[in-house]
Coordinates of C-alpha atoms in Angstrom, one line a residue:
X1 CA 64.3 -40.5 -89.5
X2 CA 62.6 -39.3 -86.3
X3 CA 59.5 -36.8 -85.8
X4 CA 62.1 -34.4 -84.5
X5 CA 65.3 -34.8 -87.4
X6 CA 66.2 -31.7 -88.3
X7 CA 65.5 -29.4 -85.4
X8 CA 69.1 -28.5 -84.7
X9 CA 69.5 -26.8 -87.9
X10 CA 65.9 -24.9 -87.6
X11 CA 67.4 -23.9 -84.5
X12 CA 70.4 -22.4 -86.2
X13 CA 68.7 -20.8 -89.0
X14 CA 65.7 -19.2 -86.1
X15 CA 69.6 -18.1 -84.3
X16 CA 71.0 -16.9 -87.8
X17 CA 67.4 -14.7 -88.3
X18 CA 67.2 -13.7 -84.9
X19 CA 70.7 -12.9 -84.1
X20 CA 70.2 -9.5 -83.6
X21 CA 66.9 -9.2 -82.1
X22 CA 67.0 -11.6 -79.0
X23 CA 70.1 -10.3 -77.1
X24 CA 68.7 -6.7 -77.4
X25 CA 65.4 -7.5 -75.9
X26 CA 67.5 -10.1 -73.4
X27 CA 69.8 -7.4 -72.3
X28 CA 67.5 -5.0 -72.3
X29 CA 65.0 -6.8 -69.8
X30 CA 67.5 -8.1 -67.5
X31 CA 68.6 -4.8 -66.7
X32 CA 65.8 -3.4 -65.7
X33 CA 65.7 -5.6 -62.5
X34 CA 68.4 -4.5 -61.2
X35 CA 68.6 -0.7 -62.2
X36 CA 65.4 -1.0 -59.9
X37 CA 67.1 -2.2 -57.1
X38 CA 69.9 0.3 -57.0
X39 CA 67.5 3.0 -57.0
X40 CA 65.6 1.4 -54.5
X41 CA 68.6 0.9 -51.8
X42 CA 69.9 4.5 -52.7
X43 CA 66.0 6.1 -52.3
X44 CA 65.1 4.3 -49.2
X45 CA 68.3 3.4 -47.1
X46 CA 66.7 2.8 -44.0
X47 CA 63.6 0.9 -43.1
X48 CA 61.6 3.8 -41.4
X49 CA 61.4 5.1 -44.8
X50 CA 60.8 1.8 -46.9
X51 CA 57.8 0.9 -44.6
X52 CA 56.6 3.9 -45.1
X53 CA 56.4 3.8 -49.1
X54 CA 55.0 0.5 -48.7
X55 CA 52.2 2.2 -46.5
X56 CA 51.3 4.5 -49.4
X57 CA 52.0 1.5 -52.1
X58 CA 49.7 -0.9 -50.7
X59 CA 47.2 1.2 -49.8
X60 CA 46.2 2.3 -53.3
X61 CA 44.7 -0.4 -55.3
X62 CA 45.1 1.1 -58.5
X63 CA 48.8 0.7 -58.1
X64 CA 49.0 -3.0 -56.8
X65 CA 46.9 -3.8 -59.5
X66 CA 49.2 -2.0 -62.3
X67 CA 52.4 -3.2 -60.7
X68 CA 51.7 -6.8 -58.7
X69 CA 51.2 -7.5 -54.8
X70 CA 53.9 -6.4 -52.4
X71 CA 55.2 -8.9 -49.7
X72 CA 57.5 -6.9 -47.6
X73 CA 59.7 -3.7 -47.2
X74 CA 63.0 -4.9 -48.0
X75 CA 64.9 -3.3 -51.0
X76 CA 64.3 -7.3 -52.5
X77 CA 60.4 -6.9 -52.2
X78 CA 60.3 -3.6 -53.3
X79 CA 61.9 -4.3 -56.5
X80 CA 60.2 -7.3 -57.3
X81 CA 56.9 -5.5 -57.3
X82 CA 58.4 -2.5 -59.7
X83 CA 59.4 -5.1 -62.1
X84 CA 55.8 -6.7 -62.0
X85 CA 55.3 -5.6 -65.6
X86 CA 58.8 -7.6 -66.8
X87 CA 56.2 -11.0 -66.7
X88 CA 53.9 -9.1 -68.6
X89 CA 56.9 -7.9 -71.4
X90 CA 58.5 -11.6 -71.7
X91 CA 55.2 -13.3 -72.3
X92 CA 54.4 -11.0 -74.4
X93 CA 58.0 -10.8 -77.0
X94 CA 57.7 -15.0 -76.3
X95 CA 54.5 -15.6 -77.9
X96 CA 55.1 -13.2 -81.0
X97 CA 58.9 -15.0 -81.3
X98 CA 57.3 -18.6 -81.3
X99 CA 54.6 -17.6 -83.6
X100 CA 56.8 -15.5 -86.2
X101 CA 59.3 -18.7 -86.6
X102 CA 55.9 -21.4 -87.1
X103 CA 52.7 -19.9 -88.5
X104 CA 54.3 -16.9 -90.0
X105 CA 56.8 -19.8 -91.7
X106 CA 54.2 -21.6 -92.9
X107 CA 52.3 -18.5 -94.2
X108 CA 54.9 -17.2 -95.9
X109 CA 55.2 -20.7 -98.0
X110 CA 58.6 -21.0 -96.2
X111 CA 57.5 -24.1 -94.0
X112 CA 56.2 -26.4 -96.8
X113 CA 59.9 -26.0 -98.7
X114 CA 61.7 -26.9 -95.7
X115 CA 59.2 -29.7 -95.0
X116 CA 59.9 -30.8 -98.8
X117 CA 63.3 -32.1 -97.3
X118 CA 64.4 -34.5 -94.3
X119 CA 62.2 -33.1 -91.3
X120 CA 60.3 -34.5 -88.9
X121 CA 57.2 -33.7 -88.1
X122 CA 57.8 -31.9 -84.5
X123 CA 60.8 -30.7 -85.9
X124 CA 59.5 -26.5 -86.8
X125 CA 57.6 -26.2 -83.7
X126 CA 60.1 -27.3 -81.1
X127 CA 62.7 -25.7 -82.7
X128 CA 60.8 -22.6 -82.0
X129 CA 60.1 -23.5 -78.6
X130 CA 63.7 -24.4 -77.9
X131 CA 65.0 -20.8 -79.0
X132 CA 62.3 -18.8 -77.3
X133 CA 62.5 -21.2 -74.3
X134 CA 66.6 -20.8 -74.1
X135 CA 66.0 -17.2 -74.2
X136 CA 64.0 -17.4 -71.5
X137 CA 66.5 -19.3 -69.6
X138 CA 69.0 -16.5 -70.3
X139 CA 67.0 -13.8 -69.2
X140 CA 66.0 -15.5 -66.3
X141 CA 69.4 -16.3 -65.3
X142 CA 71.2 -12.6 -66.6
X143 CA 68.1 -10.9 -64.5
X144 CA 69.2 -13.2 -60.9
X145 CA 72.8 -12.5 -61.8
X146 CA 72.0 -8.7 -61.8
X147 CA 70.3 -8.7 -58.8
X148 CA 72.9 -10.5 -56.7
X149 CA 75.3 -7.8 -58.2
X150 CA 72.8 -5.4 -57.0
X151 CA 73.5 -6.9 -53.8
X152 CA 69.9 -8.9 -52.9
X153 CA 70.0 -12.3 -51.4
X154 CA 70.8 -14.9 -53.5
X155 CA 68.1 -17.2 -53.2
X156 CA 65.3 -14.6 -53.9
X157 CA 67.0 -13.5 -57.0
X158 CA 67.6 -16.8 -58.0
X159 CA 62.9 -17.2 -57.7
X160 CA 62.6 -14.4 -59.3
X161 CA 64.9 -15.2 -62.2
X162 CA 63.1 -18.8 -62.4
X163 CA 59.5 -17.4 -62.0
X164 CA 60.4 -14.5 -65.1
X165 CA 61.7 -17.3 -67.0
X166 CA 59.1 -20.0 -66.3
X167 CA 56.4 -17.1 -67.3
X168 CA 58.3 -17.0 -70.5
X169 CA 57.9 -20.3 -71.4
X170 CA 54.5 -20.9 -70.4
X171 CA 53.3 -18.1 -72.8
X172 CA 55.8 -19.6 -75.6
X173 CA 54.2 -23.0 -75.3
X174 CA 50.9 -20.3 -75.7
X175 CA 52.2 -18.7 -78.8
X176 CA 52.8 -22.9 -80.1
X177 CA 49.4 -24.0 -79.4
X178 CA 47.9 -20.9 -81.2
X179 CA 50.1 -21.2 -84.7
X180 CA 48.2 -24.4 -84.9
X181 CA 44.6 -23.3 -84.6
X182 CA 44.2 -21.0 -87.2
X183 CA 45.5 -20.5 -91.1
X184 CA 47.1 -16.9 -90.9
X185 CA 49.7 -15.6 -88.9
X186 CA 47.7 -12.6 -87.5
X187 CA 45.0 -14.9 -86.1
X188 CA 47.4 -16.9 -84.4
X189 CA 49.1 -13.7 -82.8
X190 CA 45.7 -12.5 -81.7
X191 CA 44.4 -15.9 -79.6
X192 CA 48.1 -16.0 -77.7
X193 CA 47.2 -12.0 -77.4
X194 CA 43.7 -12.9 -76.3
X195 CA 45.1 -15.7 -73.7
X196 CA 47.7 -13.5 -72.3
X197 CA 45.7 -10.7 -72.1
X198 CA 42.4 -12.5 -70.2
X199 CA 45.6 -13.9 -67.9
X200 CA 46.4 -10.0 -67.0
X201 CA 42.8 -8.9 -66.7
X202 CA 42.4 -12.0 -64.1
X203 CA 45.8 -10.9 -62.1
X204 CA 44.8 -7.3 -62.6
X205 CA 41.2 -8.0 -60.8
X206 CA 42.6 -10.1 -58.2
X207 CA 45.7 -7.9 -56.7
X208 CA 43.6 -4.8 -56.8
X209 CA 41.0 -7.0 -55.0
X210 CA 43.2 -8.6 -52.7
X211 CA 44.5 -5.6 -50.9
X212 CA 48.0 -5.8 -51.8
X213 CA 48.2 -9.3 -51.7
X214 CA 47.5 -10.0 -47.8
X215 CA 44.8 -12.4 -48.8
X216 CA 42.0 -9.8 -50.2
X217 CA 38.7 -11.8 -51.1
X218 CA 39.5 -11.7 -54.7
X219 CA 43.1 -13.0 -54.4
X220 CA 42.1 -16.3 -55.6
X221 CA 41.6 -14.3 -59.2
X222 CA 45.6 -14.2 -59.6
X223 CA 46.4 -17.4 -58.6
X224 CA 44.0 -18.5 -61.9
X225 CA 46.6 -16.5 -63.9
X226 CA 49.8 -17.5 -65.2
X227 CA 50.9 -13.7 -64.7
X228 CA 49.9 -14.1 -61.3
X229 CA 52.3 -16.6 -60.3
X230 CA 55.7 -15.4 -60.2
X231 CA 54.5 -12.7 -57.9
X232 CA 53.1 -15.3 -55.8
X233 CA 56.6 -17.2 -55.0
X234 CA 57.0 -14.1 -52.7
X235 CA 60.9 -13.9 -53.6
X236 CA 62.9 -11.9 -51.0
X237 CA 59.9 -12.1 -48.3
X238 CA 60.0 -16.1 -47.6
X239 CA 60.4 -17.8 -50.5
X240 CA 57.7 -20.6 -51.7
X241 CA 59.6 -22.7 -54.6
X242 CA 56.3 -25.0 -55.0
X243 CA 54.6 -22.2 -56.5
X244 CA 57.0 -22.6 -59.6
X245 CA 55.3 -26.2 -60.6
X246 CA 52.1 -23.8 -61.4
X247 CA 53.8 -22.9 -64.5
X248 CA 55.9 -25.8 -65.3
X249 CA 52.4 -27.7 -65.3
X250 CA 50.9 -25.0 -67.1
X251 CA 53.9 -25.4 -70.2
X252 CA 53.2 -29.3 -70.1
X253 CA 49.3 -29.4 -70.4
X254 CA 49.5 -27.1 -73.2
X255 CA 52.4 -28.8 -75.3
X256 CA 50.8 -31.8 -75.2
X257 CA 47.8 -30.4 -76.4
X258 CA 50.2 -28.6 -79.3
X259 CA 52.2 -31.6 -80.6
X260 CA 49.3 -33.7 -81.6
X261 CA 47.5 -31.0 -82.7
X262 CA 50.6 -30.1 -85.2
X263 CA 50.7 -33.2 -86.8
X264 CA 46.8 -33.7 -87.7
X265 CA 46.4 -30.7 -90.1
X266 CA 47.6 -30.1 -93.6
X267 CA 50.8 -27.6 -93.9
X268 CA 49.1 -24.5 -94.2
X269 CA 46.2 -24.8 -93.2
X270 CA 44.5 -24.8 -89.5
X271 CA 42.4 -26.6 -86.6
X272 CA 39.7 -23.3 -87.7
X273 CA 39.2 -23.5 -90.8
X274 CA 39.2 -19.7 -92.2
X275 CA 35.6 -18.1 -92.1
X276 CA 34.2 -17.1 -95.7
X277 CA 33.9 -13.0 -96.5
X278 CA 30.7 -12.3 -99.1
X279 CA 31.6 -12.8 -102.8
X280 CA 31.5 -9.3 -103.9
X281 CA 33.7 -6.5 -102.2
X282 CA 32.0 -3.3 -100.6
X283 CA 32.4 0.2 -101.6
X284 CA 34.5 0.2 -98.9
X285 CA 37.6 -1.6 -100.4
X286 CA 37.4 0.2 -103.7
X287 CA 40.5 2.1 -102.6
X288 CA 43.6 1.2 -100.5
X289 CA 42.9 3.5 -97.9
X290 CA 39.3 1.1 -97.5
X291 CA 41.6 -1.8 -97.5
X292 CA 43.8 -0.2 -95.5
X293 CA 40.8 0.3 -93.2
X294 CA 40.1 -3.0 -93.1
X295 CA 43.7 -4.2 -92.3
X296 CA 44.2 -2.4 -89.1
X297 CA 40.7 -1.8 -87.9
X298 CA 40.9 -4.6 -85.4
X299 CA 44.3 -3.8 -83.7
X300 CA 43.6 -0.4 -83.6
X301 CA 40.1 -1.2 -81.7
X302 CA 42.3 -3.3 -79.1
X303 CA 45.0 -0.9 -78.5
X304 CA 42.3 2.4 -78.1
X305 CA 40.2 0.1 -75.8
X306 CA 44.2 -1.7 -73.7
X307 CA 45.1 1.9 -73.6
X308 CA 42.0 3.5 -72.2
X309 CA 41.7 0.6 -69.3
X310 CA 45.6 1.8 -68.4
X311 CA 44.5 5.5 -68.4
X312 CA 41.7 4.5 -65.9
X313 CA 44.4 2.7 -63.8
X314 CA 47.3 5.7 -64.0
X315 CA 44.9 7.9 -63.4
X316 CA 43.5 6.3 -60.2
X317 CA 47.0 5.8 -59.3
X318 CA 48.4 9.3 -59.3
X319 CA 47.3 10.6 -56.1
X320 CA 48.5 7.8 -54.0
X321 CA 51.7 7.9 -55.7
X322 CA 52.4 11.6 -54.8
X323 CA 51.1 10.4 -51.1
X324 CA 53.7 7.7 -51.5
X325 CA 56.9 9.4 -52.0
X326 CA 56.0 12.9 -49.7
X327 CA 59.2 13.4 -47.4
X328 CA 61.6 11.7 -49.8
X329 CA 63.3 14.9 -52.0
X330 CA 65.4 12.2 -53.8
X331 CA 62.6 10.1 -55.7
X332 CA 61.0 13.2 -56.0
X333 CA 63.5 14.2 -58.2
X334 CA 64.0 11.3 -59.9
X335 CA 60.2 11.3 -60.7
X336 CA 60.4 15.2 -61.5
X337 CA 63.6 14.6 -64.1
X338 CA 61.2 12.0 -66.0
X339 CA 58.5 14.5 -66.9
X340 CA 55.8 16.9 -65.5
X341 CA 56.7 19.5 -63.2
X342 CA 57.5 19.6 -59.1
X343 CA 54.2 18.4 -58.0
X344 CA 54.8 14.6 -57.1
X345 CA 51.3 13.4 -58.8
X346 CA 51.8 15.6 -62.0
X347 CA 55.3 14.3 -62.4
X348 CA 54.0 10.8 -61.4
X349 CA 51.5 11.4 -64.1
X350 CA 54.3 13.0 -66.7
X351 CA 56.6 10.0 -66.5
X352 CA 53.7 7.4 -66.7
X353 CA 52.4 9.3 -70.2
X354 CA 56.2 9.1 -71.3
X355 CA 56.2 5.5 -70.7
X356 CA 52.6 4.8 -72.5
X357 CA 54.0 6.8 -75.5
X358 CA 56.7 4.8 -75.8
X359 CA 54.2 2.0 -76.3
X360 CA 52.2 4.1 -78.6
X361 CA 54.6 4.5 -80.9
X362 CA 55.3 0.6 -81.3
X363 CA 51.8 0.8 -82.5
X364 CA 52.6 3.0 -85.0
X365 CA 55.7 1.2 -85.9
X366 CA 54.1 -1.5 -86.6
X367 CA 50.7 0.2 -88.8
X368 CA 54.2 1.4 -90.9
X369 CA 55.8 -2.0 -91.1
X370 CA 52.7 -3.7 -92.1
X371 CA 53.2 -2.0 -95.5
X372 CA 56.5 -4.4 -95.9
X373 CA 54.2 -7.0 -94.8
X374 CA 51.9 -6.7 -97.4
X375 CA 55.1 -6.5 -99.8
X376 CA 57.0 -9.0 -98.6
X377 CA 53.4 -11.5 -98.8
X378 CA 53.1 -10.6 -102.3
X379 CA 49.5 -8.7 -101.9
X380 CA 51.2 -5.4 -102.6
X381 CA 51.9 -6.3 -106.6
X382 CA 48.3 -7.2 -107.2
X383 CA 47.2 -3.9 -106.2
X384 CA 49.6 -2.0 -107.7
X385 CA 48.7 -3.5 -110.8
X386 CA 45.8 -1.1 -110.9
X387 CA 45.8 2.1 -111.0
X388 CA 46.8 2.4 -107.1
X389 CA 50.3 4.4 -107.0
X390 CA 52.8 3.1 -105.2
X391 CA 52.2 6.9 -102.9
X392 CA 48.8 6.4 -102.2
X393 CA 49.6 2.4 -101.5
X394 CA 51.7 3.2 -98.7
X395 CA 50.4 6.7 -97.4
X396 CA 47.3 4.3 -97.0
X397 CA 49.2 2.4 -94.2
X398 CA 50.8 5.4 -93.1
X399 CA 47.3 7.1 -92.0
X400 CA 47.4 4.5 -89.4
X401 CA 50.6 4.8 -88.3
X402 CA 50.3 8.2 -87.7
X403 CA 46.5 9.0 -86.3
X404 CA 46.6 5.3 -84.6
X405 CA 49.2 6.6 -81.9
X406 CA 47.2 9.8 -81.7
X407 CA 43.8 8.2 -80.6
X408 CA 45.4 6.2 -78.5
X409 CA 47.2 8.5 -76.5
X410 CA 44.0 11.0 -76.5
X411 CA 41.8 7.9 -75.5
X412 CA 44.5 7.2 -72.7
X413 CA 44.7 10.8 -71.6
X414 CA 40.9 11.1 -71.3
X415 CA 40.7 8.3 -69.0
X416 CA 43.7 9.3 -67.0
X417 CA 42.0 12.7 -66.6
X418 CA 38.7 11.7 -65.7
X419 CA 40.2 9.0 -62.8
X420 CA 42.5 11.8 -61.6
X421 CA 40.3 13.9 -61.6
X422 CA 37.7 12.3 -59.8
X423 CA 40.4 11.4 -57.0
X424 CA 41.1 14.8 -56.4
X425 CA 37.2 16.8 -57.2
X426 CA 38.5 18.7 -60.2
X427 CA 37.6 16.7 -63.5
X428 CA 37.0 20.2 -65.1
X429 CA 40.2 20.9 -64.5
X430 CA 42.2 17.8 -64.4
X431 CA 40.7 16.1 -67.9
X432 CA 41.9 19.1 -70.4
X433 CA 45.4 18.9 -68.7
X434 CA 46.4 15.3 -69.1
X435 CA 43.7 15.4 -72.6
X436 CA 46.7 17.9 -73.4
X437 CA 50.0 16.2 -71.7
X438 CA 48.9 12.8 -73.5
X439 CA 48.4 14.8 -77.5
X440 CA 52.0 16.5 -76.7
X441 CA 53.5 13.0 -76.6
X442 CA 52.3 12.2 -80.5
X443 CA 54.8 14.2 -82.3
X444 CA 57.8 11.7 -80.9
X445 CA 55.7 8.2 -81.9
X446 CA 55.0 10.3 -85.3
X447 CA 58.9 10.2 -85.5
X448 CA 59.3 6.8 -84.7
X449 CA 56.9 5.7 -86.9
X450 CA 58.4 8.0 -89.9
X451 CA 61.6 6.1 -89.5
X452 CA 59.9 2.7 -90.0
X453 CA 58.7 4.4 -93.4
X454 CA 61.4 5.7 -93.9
X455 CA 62.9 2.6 -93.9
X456 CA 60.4 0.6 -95.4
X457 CA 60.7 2.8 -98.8
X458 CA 64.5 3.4 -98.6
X459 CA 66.1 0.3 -96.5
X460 CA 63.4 -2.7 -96.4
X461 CA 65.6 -5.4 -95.4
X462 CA 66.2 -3.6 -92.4
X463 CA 63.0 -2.1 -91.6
X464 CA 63.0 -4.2 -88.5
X465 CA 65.4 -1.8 -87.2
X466 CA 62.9 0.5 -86.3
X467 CA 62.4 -2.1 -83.5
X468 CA 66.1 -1.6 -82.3
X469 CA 65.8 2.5 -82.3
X470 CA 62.4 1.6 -79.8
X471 CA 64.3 -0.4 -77.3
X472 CA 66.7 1.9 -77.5
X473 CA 64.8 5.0 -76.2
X474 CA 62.4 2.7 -73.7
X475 CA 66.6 2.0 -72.4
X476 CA 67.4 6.0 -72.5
X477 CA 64.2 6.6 -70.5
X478 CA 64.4 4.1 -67.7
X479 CA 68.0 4.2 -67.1
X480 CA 69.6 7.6 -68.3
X481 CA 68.4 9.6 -65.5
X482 CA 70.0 7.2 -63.2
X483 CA 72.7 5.7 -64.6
X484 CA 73.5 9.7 -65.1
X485 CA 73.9 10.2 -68.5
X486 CA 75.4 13.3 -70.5
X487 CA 72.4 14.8 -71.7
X488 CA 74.0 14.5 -75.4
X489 CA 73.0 10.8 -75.0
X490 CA 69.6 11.3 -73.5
X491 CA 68.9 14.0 -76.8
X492 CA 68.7 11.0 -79.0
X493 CA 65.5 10.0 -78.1
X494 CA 62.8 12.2 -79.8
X495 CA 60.8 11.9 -76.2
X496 CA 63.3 13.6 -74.2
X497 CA 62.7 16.5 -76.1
X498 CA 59.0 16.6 -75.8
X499 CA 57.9 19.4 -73.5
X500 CA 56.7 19.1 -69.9
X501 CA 52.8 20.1 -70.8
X502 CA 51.9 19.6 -67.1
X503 CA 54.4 22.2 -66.0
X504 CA 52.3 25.9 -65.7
X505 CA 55.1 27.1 -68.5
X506 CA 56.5 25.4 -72.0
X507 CA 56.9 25.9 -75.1
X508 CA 55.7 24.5 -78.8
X509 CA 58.9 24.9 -80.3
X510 CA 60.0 20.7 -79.6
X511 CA 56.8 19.7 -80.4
X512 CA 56.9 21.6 -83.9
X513 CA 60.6 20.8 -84.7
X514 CA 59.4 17.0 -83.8
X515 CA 56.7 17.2 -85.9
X516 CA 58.6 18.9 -89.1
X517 CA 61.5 16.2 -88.5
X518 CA 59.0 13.4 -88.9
X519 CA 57.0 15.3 -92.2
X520 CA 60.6 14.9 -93.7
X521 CA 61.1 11.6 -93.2
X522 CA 57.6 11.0 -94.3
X523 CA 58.3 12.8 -97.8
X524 CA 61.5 10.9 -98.1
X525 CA 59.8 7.4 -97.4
X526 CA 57.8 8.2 -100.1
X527 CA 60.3 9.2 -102.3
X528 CA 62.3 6.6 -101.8
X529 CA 59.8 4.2 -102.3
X530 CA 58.9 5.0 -106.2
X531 CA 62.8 4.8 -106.5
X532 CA 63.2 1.3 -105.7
X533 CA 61.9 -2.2 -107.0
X534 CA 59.0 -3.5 -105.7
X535 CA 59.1 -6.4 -103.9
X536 CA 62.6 -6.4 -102.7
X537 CA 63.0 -9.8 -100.7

């Protein structure tokens, strides 16, 4: 028996769990790489006209530091700088992976059964590392592949493919490092979120300091960043392969911090030890909407304050992006047919809200799933031992999932509003608008959200499905419009349906007929929920 028997079936059971999950997100990523690139090469054919967006691009801070430097005006460059948020996405869905299969595992009670038979002692972490590291690898290579089909240069698909992928598994080895530092599963998801998000604060600071990446003097603030990197191998603008040891190093300093680390604490338990609370509750937990309170408090302080920063950065953006794109009637409809009305910044502005909604309401999804959480842990039993009904349990959780997406999107259009209008000398004017355009949004995350509930109380096993019905309206927004889709197939997504608020004329009818739609699946959720045992496994 080695410190590694057993891994190959740990991988197959994290395949078995995961078997549905991965090759969404997977697909899902690596397309959007190459839908950029078509749009790209049918928007700007000549290179009058893509030197002449990069102009307006690079100019604007705001945008290289949402978006990533810009090295060129080739269709290759262009589209490596519009995918500068994929980096951002993969390290993100590879630290939560690596930490849902170790310290949720262990958490959960799951771990110490499975180390009760022939495992080694490496054997749960690098099983997780190996599946979240493969996946990278296939995204990597699926994203190249669809850029070459695009029809880029080879050899700067085939950097970018390896930096996306290499970015991946440097935030995996992340998510690996932080399952052994702390006891719960939460705490461990919130020092990977912590690192990754100190590693996009330093790229952020450094692009928008380094004027586009021609050597600005606050460039040197990206190149401390593992986000920064992949940018920095300047695929399709004279490629610089070294750059890729940055996070290959990266991956190896921090595993071999990990491994050790793994094997020197008790199952369970972690490097922190857990800090103690007070001996007797407050008045503030006497209910489950205090504890409820309590629970979520913390990630809906970082998502109002994430989403706020963005709002500052869209906002300052907007102007430069209608500047951008004057003289070119095809993005302009492309931008106009993704929401706001003719005016290039307003439309800029309306598909930028669309997108931050979308993220919204995974904040939403998952205040609803932590109810099955709680469940699923065995905390829920305990309190609904007392005189707590199983209604007011969950509508506890619920209040979250519902007014969490609201502040957020309010705090994001307030910011976006005061930048914009600052850019343009009309804050009076331009806060109330987007303050408006971002509320109109809430009604689809409310739906969104519902449906987790709904599934939570009707379906639990496949709550997690709500994830799926996300990914899939994120994929209706960034490609229907131009893949062309019947507009049947666009109407699926509660978003499309949200009116154009920016627009001098709409209507309240979508946003009421969104709200009632998710008031029923609320009610049902509910309903359902008192029907069913409780826990269901």
């Amino acid at each position: 028996m080695t410190a590694f028997t057993g891994t190959r079936h740990l991988v197959r059971l994290i395949l078995r769990r995961d078997r549905v999950v991965l090759p969404i997100w997977i697909l899902l990523l690596a397309a959007l790489p190459a839908s950029y690139a078509a749009t790209y090469a049918e928007l700007y054919p000549t290179a009058a006209e893509r030197a002449s967006y990069l102009a307006g691009t690079a100019s604007n801070p705001s945008i290289v530091a949402l978006l990533g430097p810009v090295y060129g005006d080739s269709v290759g460059a262009l589209t490596v700088q519009r995918a500068g948020l994929l980096a951002l996405i993969v390290a993100l869905i590879s630290v939560l992976t690596v930490v849902r299969h170790t310290r949720t595992e262990e958490e959960a009670g799951r771990r110490e059964l499975l180390g009760a038979t022939v495992l080694g002692r490496y054997a749960g972490l690098t099983a997780a590392l190996l599946v979240t590291y493969a996946a990278d690898v296939l995204l990597g290579l699926l994203t190249a592949a669809g850029l070459v089909a695009a029809g880029l240069p080879g050899v700067g698909a085939a950097l970018f493919g390896a930096g996306v992928t290499l970015t991946g598994v440097g935030f995996a080895t992340v998510g690996g490092l932080a399952a052994q530092l702390t006891e719960s599963a939460g705490g461990a998801r919130g020092i990977g979120l912590g690192v990754l998000g100190l590693a996009f604060v330093l790229r952020l600071a450094g692009d928008a300091g380094g004027s586009g990446g021609a050597g600005g003097r606050a460039e040197w603030l990206s190149w401390l960043s593992p986000l920064g990197w992949a940018a920095r191998g300047r695929a399709f603008a004279g490629e610089r392969w070294w750059v890729l040891l940055l996070p290959v190093l990266f991956s190896a300093v921090i595993a071999l911090v990990a491994y050790p680390v793994s094997v020197r604490r008790d199952v369970g338990a972690g490097v922190f030890p857990p800090r103690l609370g007070p001996a007797g509750a407050g008045a503030g937990l006497a209910g489950p909407f205090g504890l409820a309170w309590r629970l979520h408090r913390g990630q809906l302080l970082g998502w109002t304050v994430g989403f706020g920063l963005l709002g500052l950065v869209l906002g300052g953006a907007a102007d430069a992006a209608g500047d951008a794109v004057q003289g070119n009637r095809q993005i302009a409809e492309i931008l106009a047919r993704l929401g706001g009305s003719s005016a290039l910044a307003e439309a800029y502005l309306g598909g930028t809200l669309s997108l931050t909604a979308l993220a919204a309401a995974g904040y939403g999804i998952q205040a609803a799933l932590r109810a099955r959480t709680e469940e699923k842990a065995g905390r829920a039993e305990p309190i609904l031992a007392t005189a707590v009904s199983r209604s007011r349990w969950l509508a506890a959780h619920l209040a979250f999932a519902l007014l969490g997406p609201a502040v957020v999107l309010a705090v994001t259009g307030l910011a976006a509003g005061l930048a914009y209008g600052l850019s343009v000398g009309d804050v009076g004017g331009e806060l109330p608008r987007l303050f408006g355009a971002a509320l109109a949004q809430v009604p689809a995350t409310w739906v969104l959200a519902a449906l987790a509930a709904l599934l939570v109380g009707w379906l639990p096993r496949f709550s997690a499905g709500a994830w799926v019905v996300l990914a899939g309206c994120l994929l209706l927004g960034q490609l229907g419009a131009v893949l062309k889709l019947n507009h049947w197939a666009l109407d699926l997504s509660p978003f499309t349906h949200t009116p154009e608020v920016l627009a001098r004329t709409w209507t309240p009818t979508p946003l009421v007929a969104l709200t009632t739609l998710a008031a029923a699946q609320l009610t049902l959720a509910l309903k359902t929920l008192q029907a069913r045992n409780l826990p269901t496994a």
